[in-house]
Short mmCIF file of C-alpha atoms in Angstrom, two decimals:
data_model
loop_
_atom_site.label_atom_id
_atom_site.label_comp_id
_atom_site.label_asym_id
_atom_site.label_seq_id
_atom_site.Cartn_x
_atom_site.Cartn_y
_atom_site.Cartn_z
CA MET F 21 167.14 -105.48 35.26
CA GLY F 22 168.12 -108.24 37.68
CA VAL F 23 168.96 -108.22 41.36
CA ARG F 24 172.43 -107.60 42.72
CA GLY F 25 174.33 -108.74 45.75
CA ILE F 26 177.60 -107.42 47.13
CA ALA F 27 180.36 -109.49 48.71
CA ARG F 28 183.48 -108.05 50.32
CA TRP F 29 186.86 -109.69 50.97
CA SER F 30 188.43 -106.91 52.98
CA ASN F 31 191.75 -108.59 53.82
CA ALA F 32 192.34 -110.25 50.47
CA PRO F 33 195.92 -110.49 49.19
CA SER F 34 196.96 -108.50 46.14
CA THR F 35 196.27 -111.64 44.08
CA GLY F 36 192.66 -111.78 45.32
CA VAL F 37 191.03 -110.69 42.06
CA GLN F 38 192.99 -113.30 40.12
CA LEU F 39 192.16 -116.02 42.66
CA ILE F 40 188.42 -115.36 42.42
CA SER F 41 188.54 -114.91 38.64
CA ASP F 42 190.26 -118.27 38.27
CA SER F 43 187.63 -119.86 40.51
CA VAL F 44 184.75 -118.29 38.56
CA SER F 45 186.20 -119.46 35.26
CA ARG F 46 187.09 -122.95 36.47
CA GLN F 47 183.96 -123.81 38.47
CA HIS F 48 181.32 -122.17 36.29
CA GLY F 49 182.85 -121.94 32.83
CA ALA F 50 182.43 -118.17 32.90
CA ARG F 51 183.47 -116.12 29.91
CA PRO F 52 185.09 -112.68 30.28
CA SER F 53 182.96 -109.81 28.99
CA GLY F 54 184.85 -106.66 29.90
CA SER F 55 186.36 -104.64 32.69
CA TRP F 56 184.77 -103.29 35.86
CA GLN F 57 185.71 -99.77 36.82
CA ALA F 58 184.24 -97.43 39.40
CA GLU F 59 185.41 -94.54 41.52
CA ILE F 60 184.26 -93.42 44.95
CA ARG F 61 185.07 -89.99 46.30
CA ALA F 62 184.34 -89.04 49.90
CA ILE F 63 184.16 -85.31 50.56
CA ARG F 64 183.81 -83.77 54.01
CA ARG F 65 182.44 -80.29 54.53
CA HIS F 66 183.78 -78.58 57.62
CA THR F 67 181.93 -76.08 59.77
CA TYR F 68 183.09 -72.61 58.79
CA VAL F 69 182.84 -69.12 60.29
CA ASP F 70 181.13 -66.18 58.60
CA GLY F 71 182.30 -63.17 60.61
CA VAL F 72 181.75 -64.40 64.16
CA THR F 73 178.93 -66.83 63.39
CA SER F 74 179.51 -70.52 62.88
CA VAL F 75 177.79 -71.51 59.64
CA GLY F 76 177.09 -74.89 58.14
CA GLY F 77 177.36 -78.12 60.07
CA GLU F 78 179.75 -80.86 59.09
CA ARG F 79 178.53 -83.01 56.21
CA LEU F 80 179.76 -86.08 54.37
CA LEU F 81 179.27 -86.57 50.66
CA TRP F 82 180.10 -89.66 48.61
CA GLU F 83 180.21 -89.73 44.84
CA TYR F 84 180.06 -93.13 43.12
CA THR F 85 180.78 -93.12 39.38
CA ASN F 86 180.63 -96.26 37.27
CA ALA F 87 182.10 -96.95 33.84
CA GLY F 88 178.84 -95.89 32.17
CA ASP F 89 179.18 -92.37 33.62
CA GLN F 90 176.25 -93.05 35.92
CA VAL F 91 176.77 -91.09 39.11
CA LEU F 92 175.17 -91.60 42.50
CA THR F 93 175.82 -88.89 45.07
CA ILE F 94 175.00 -89.63 48.71
CA ILE F 95 174.92 -86.73 51.17
CA GLU F 96 174.82 -87.56 54.86
CA ASP F 97 173.71 -85.14 57.55
CA PRO F 98 174.43 -86.88 60.88
CA THR F 99 172.27 -84.34 62.73
CA ALA F 100 169.15 -85.14 60.68
CA PRO F 101 166.81 -88.02 61.58
CA LYS F 102 166.55 -91.16 59.51
CA ARG F 103 163.31 -91.27 57.58
CA ALA F 104 162.40 -94.61 59.14
CA ASP F 105 162.82 -93.17 62.66
CA TYR F 106 160.74 -90.10 61.79
CA MET F 107 157.95 -92.20 60.29
CA ALA F 108 157.93 -94.48 63.34
CA ALA F 109 157.74 -91.50 65.72
CA ARG F 110 154.96 -89.95 63.66
CA ALA F 111 152.96 -93.19 63.61
CA GLU F 112 153.40 -93.54 67.38
CA ALA F 113 152.22 -89.95 67.92
CA MET F 114 149.19 -90.49 65.67
CA GLN F 115 148.27 -93.63 67.60
CA ALA F 116 148.59 -91.78 70.91
CA ASN F 117 146.45 -88.92 69.58
CA ALA F 118 143.75 -91.35 68.47
CA ALA F 119 143.57 -92.76 72.01
CA LYS F 120 143.46 -89.24 73.50
CA GLN F 121 140.72 -88.20 71.10
CA GLN F 122 138.59 -91.16 72.13
CA ALA F 123 139.11 -90.19 75.76
CA GLY F 124 138.15 -86.58 75.05
CA LEU F 125 141.66 -85.30 75.76
CA GLU F 126 143.60 -82.68 73.88
CA VAL F 127 145.77 -84.15 71.16
CA ALA F 128 149.44 -83.29 70.77
CA GLU F 129 151.07 -81.85 67.68
CA LEU F 130 152.68 -84.34 65.35
CA PRO F 131 156.46 -84.24 64.91
CA PRO F 132 157.26 -81.56 62.30
CA LEU F 133 158.63 -82.66 58.97
CA PRO F 134 162.39 -81.98 58.97
CA PRO F 135 163.93 -80.02 56.07
CA HIS F 136 165.60 -83.25 54.98
CA PHE F 137 166.49 -86.69 56.30
CA ARG F 138 169.79 -88.37 57.16
CA HIS F 139 170.67 -89.43 53.61
CA THR F 140 170.11 -87.57 50.36
CA LEU F 141 170.44 -89.44 47.06
CA ILE F 142 171.05 -87.67 43.77
CA SER F 143 171.65 -89.63 40.57
CA TYR F 144 172.57 -88.22 37.19
CA ARG F 145 174.64 -88.91 34.09
CA GLN F 146 177.73 -86.75 34.15
CA ALA F 147 181.28 -87.42 35.18
CA SER F 148 181.86 -84.25 37.20
CA ILE F 149 180.54 -83.28 40.60
CA GLU F 150 181.53 -79.61 40.37
CA ALA F 151 178.13 -78.51 39.01
CA LEU F 152 176.38 -80.21 41.91
CA LEU F 153 178.71 -78.59 44.43
CA ASP F 154 177.88 -75.21 42.93
CA GLN F 155 174.18 -75.93 43.46
CA LEU F 156 174.90 -76.70 47.11
CA GLY F 157 175.84 -73.08 47.65
CA GLY F 158 179.60 -73.25 47.26
CA ALA F 159 180.02 -74.82 50.69
CA TRP F 160 181.88 -77.78 49.24
CA ASN F 161 185.19 -77.91 47.45
CA LEU F 162 187.55 -80.65 46.37
CA GLN F 163 190.76 -78.93 47.50
CA GLN F 164 192.10 -79.11 51.02
CA GLN F 165 192.29 -76.20 53.42
CA LYS F 166 193.66 -76.22 56.94
CA PRO F 167 191.01 -75.54 59.61
CA THR F 168 191.50 -73.07 62.44
CA ASP F 169 190.41 -73.50 66.04
CA LEU F 170 187.19 -71.68 65.14
CA GLY F 171 186.50 -73.85 62.13
CA MET F 172 186.90 -72.72 58.55
CA MET F 173 187.40 -68.95 58.44
CA GLY F 174 184.93 -67.38 56.04
CA ARG F 175 183.09 -69.31 53.39
CA PRO F 176 185.13 -72.46 52.86
CA THR F 177 187.33 -72.81 49.82
CA GLY F 178 188.19 -76.36 50.72
CA GLY F 179 187.09 -79.65 52.19
CA THR F 180 188.71 -83.00 52.78
CA THR F 181 188.65 -85.49 49.92
CA HIS F 182 189.41 -89.21 49.82
CA ARG F 183 189.32 -91.43 46.76
CA LEU F 184 188.84 -95.13 46.17
CA ARG F 185 189.03 -96.91 42.86
CA ILE F 186 187.57 -100.28 41.83
CA GLU F 187 189.46 -102.00 39.04
CA GLY F 188 188.57 -105.50 37.89
CA ARG F 189 186.83 -107.82 35.48
CA VAL F 190 183.31 -108.75 34.39
CA TRP F 191 182.29 -112.36 33.79
CA ASN F 192 179.15 -113.80 32.21
CA ILE F 193 177.92 -117.18 33.40
CA GLY F 194 175.39 -118.47 30.90
CA SER F 195 172.66 -115.94 30.19
CA ASP F 196 171.53 -115.57 33.82
CA TRP F 197 174.52 -114.28 35.78
CA ILE F 198 176.92 -111.35 35.61
CA VAL F 199 179.80 -111.41 38.09
CA ARG F 200 182.00 -108.38 38.67
CA VAL F 201 185.24 -108.88 40.60
CA GLY F 202 187.38 -105.88 41.44
CA GLY F 203 190.34 -104.83 43.50
CA VAL F 204 189.89 -101.78 45.72
CA PHE F 205 192.64 -99.17 45.62
CA ALA F 206 193.10 -96.06 47.76
CA ILE F 207 195.26 -93.03 47.00
CA GLY F 208 198.84 -94.09 46.39
CA GLU F 209 197.69 -97.44 44.97
CA GLN F 210 197.18 -98.88 48.45
CA PHE F 211 195.39 -102.22 48.01
CA LYS F 212 192.23 -102.45 50.13
CA GLY F 213 190.93 -105.92 49.32
CA VAL F 214 188.36 -107.22 46.86
CA ILE F 215 184.74 -106.32 46.16
CA MET F 216 182.32 -108.52 44.20
CA GLU F 217 178.99 -107.66 42.61
CA ILE F 218 176.79 -110.57 41.60
CA GLU F 219 173.83 -109.84 39.33
CA TYR F 220 171.06 -112.37 38.66
CA LEU F 221 169.15 -111.30 35.55
CA PRO F 222 165.94 -113.41 35.47
CA VAL F 223 164.29 -111.66 38.46
CA ASP F 224 164.15 -108.08 39.69
CA VAL F 225 162.88 -108.66 43.24
CA LEU F 226 164.78 -110.17 46.16
CA PRO F 227 162.65 -112.89 47.80
CA GLN F 228 163.45 -111.92 51.40
CA ASP F 229 162.23 -108.77 53.14
CA ASP F 230 165.63 -108.27 54.76
CA GLY F 231 167.25 -107.92 51.34
CA SER F 232 169.01 -111.27 51.52
CA SER F 233 168.57 -114.29 49.30
CA VAL F 234 169.74 -117.78 50.22
CA PHE F 235 169.91 -118.56 46.50
CA LEU F 236 172.10 -115.52 45.81
CA ASP F 237 174.26 -116.19 48.88
CA GLN F 238 174.82 -119.82 47.92
CA PHE F 239 175.81 -118.87 44.40
CA THR F 240 178.21 -116.24 45.73
CA ALA F 241 179.77 -118.85 48.02
CA SER F 242 180.32 -121.11 45.01
CA LEU F 243 182.47 -118.40 43.39
CA ILE F 244 184.93 -118.23 46.25
CA PRO F 245 188.17 -120.23 45.96
CA SER F 246 187.89 -123.44 47.96
CA GLN F 247 191.15 -122.99 49.83
CA LEU F 248 190.86 -119.58 51.43
CA PRO F 249 193.11 -118.86 54.40
CA SER F 250 191.37 -119.26 57.76
CA GLU F 251 191.77 -115.56 58.52
CA ALA F 252 189.94 -114.49 55.34
CA ASN F 253 187.32 -111.85 56.15
CA PHE F 254 184.58 -112.47 53.57
CA ASN F 255 181.16 -110.86 54.10
CA SER F 256 177.95 -110.21 52.20
CA VAL F 257 176.42 -106.74 52.21
CA VAL F 258 172.63 -106.42 52.11
CA ILE F 259 170.06 -103.68 52.55
CA ALA F 260 166.44 -104.46 53.33
CA ASP F 261 163.75 -103.39 50.87
CA LYS F 262 162.10 -101.33 53.61
CA GLU F 263 165.34 -99.56 54.48
CA TRP F 264 166.08 -98.89 50.81
CA ALA F 265 162.57 -97.49 50.39
CA HIS F 266 163.17 -95.09 53.27
CA VAL F 267 166.51 -94.02 51.79
CA CYS F 268 164.77 -93.34 48.47
CA GLY F 269 162.01 -91.43 50.23
CA ILE F 270 159.26 -93.92 49.36
CA ASP F 271 156.38 -94.73 51.67
CA ILE F 272 155.69 -98.41 50.96
CA ALA F 273 152.33 -98.37 52.71
CA SER F 274 150.93 -95.54 50.59
CA GLY F 275 153.09 -96.01 47.53
CA SER F 276 153.84 -92.30 47.55
CA SER F 277 157.09 -90.81 46.37
CA PRO F 278 158.63 -87.38 46.99
CA ALA F 279 157.21 -84.37 45.25
CA ASP F 280 158.83 -83.29 41.99
CA GLU F 281 160.33 -80.24 43.64
CA ASP F 282 161.96 -82.26 46.44
CA ILE F 283 165.69 -81.83 45.78
CA TYR F 284 166.59 -84.22 48.57
CA VAL F 285 165.75 -87.33 46.58
CA TYR F 286 166.30 -86.70 42.91
CA GLY F 287 166.87 -88.66 39.75
CA ASP F 288 165.16 -91.23 37.53
CA GLU F 289 161.67 -90.13 38.51
CA GLU F 290 160.10 -92.33 35.86
CA GLN F 291 160.62 -95.37 38.08
CA THR F 292 157.56 -96.51 40.01
CA ALA F 293 157.35 -95.96 43.74
CA GLU F 294 155.24 -98.97 44.66
CA ASP F 295 158.15 -101.40 44.72
CA PRO F 296 161.47 -99.94 45.85
CA SER F 297 163.37 -103.04 44.75
CA HIS F 298 162.49 -102.08 41.15
CA LYS F 299 164.01 -98.63 41.54
CA ASP F 300 167.45 -98.26 39.99
CA ASP F 301 169.16 -101.40 41.21
CA TRP F 302 172.54 -100.00 40.15
CA ARG F 303 171.94 -97.25 42.70
CA ARG F 304 171.10 -99.79 45.37
CA SER F 305 174.30 -101.66 44.57
CA ALA F 306 176.36 -98.44 44.63
CA TYR F 307 174.78 -97.47 47.95
CA MET F 308 175.71 -100.83 49.48
CA ILE F 309 179.29 -100.55 48.21
CA VAL F 310 179.68 -97.06 49.68
CA LEU F 311 178.19 -98.14 53.02
CA ALA F 312 180.52 -101.14 53.15
CA PHE F 313 183.59 -98.97 52.58
CA HIS F 314 182.36 -96.33 55.03
CA GLY F 315 181.75 -98.99 57.68
CA GLU F 316 185.35 -100.11 57.28
CA GLY F 317 186.56 -96.55 57.68
CA ILE F 318 188.11 -96.30 54.22
CA ALA F 319 185.49 -93.98 52.68
#
């Protein structure tokens, strides 16, 4: 399956894809093997009013679709705790209770399990999100509607949608590396820089706990044109194995995964839970790309 790294050149010129492609071909003898296409849609659900009652908090949803019609949907509830924070608070409470029990004191209740955590991941193979939105109770829609001072009057028939498109090339370097280089385009064909995805096929585990790899970083650096302008903003995007495990709802210590009926982390259940870095690396890559764009304020 391989491991993947993401690199972002946010202020690249419109010729950025060609510059990197030329460098990849010249320095590594890469051969072209196809095109790289992906689409990211960001959908915001507004609070709406049912009669006089405010219903439904604001939510963000991102849909990442690749050329193979693989779809990763990420739903963010900013009011919900991160799973890592909840697990840390629970462990701290259990430790405090153990000390109280030894001292003969009354133990406190553990933090209750929230209905869901900060991020929800849903992966599936279909090109349309409408069926998923229907399952979410009709509170999401892809068409815009103007909000009132009280929020969205009645059950919402609209949300706010933004689109990004990745359009680029795929290169093979020997039998070990796949390099994807793409331009990022917003609505109206606004150019938003370059994104790179570097896949190393011989291994499927990143050697560093923080999700980084000196080997992967050095290879990525070798792909960059030697004469970049001094103001070039070129960054790697990583996610630690532990953080990714929490996002997927996996407890590394116990090796447990969510129950089958847990709709908050769904898709590809046949993957093992013991090692989160083995779990759907395309999803991990898509998640990093979405987070990178969201951090820049363009998704």
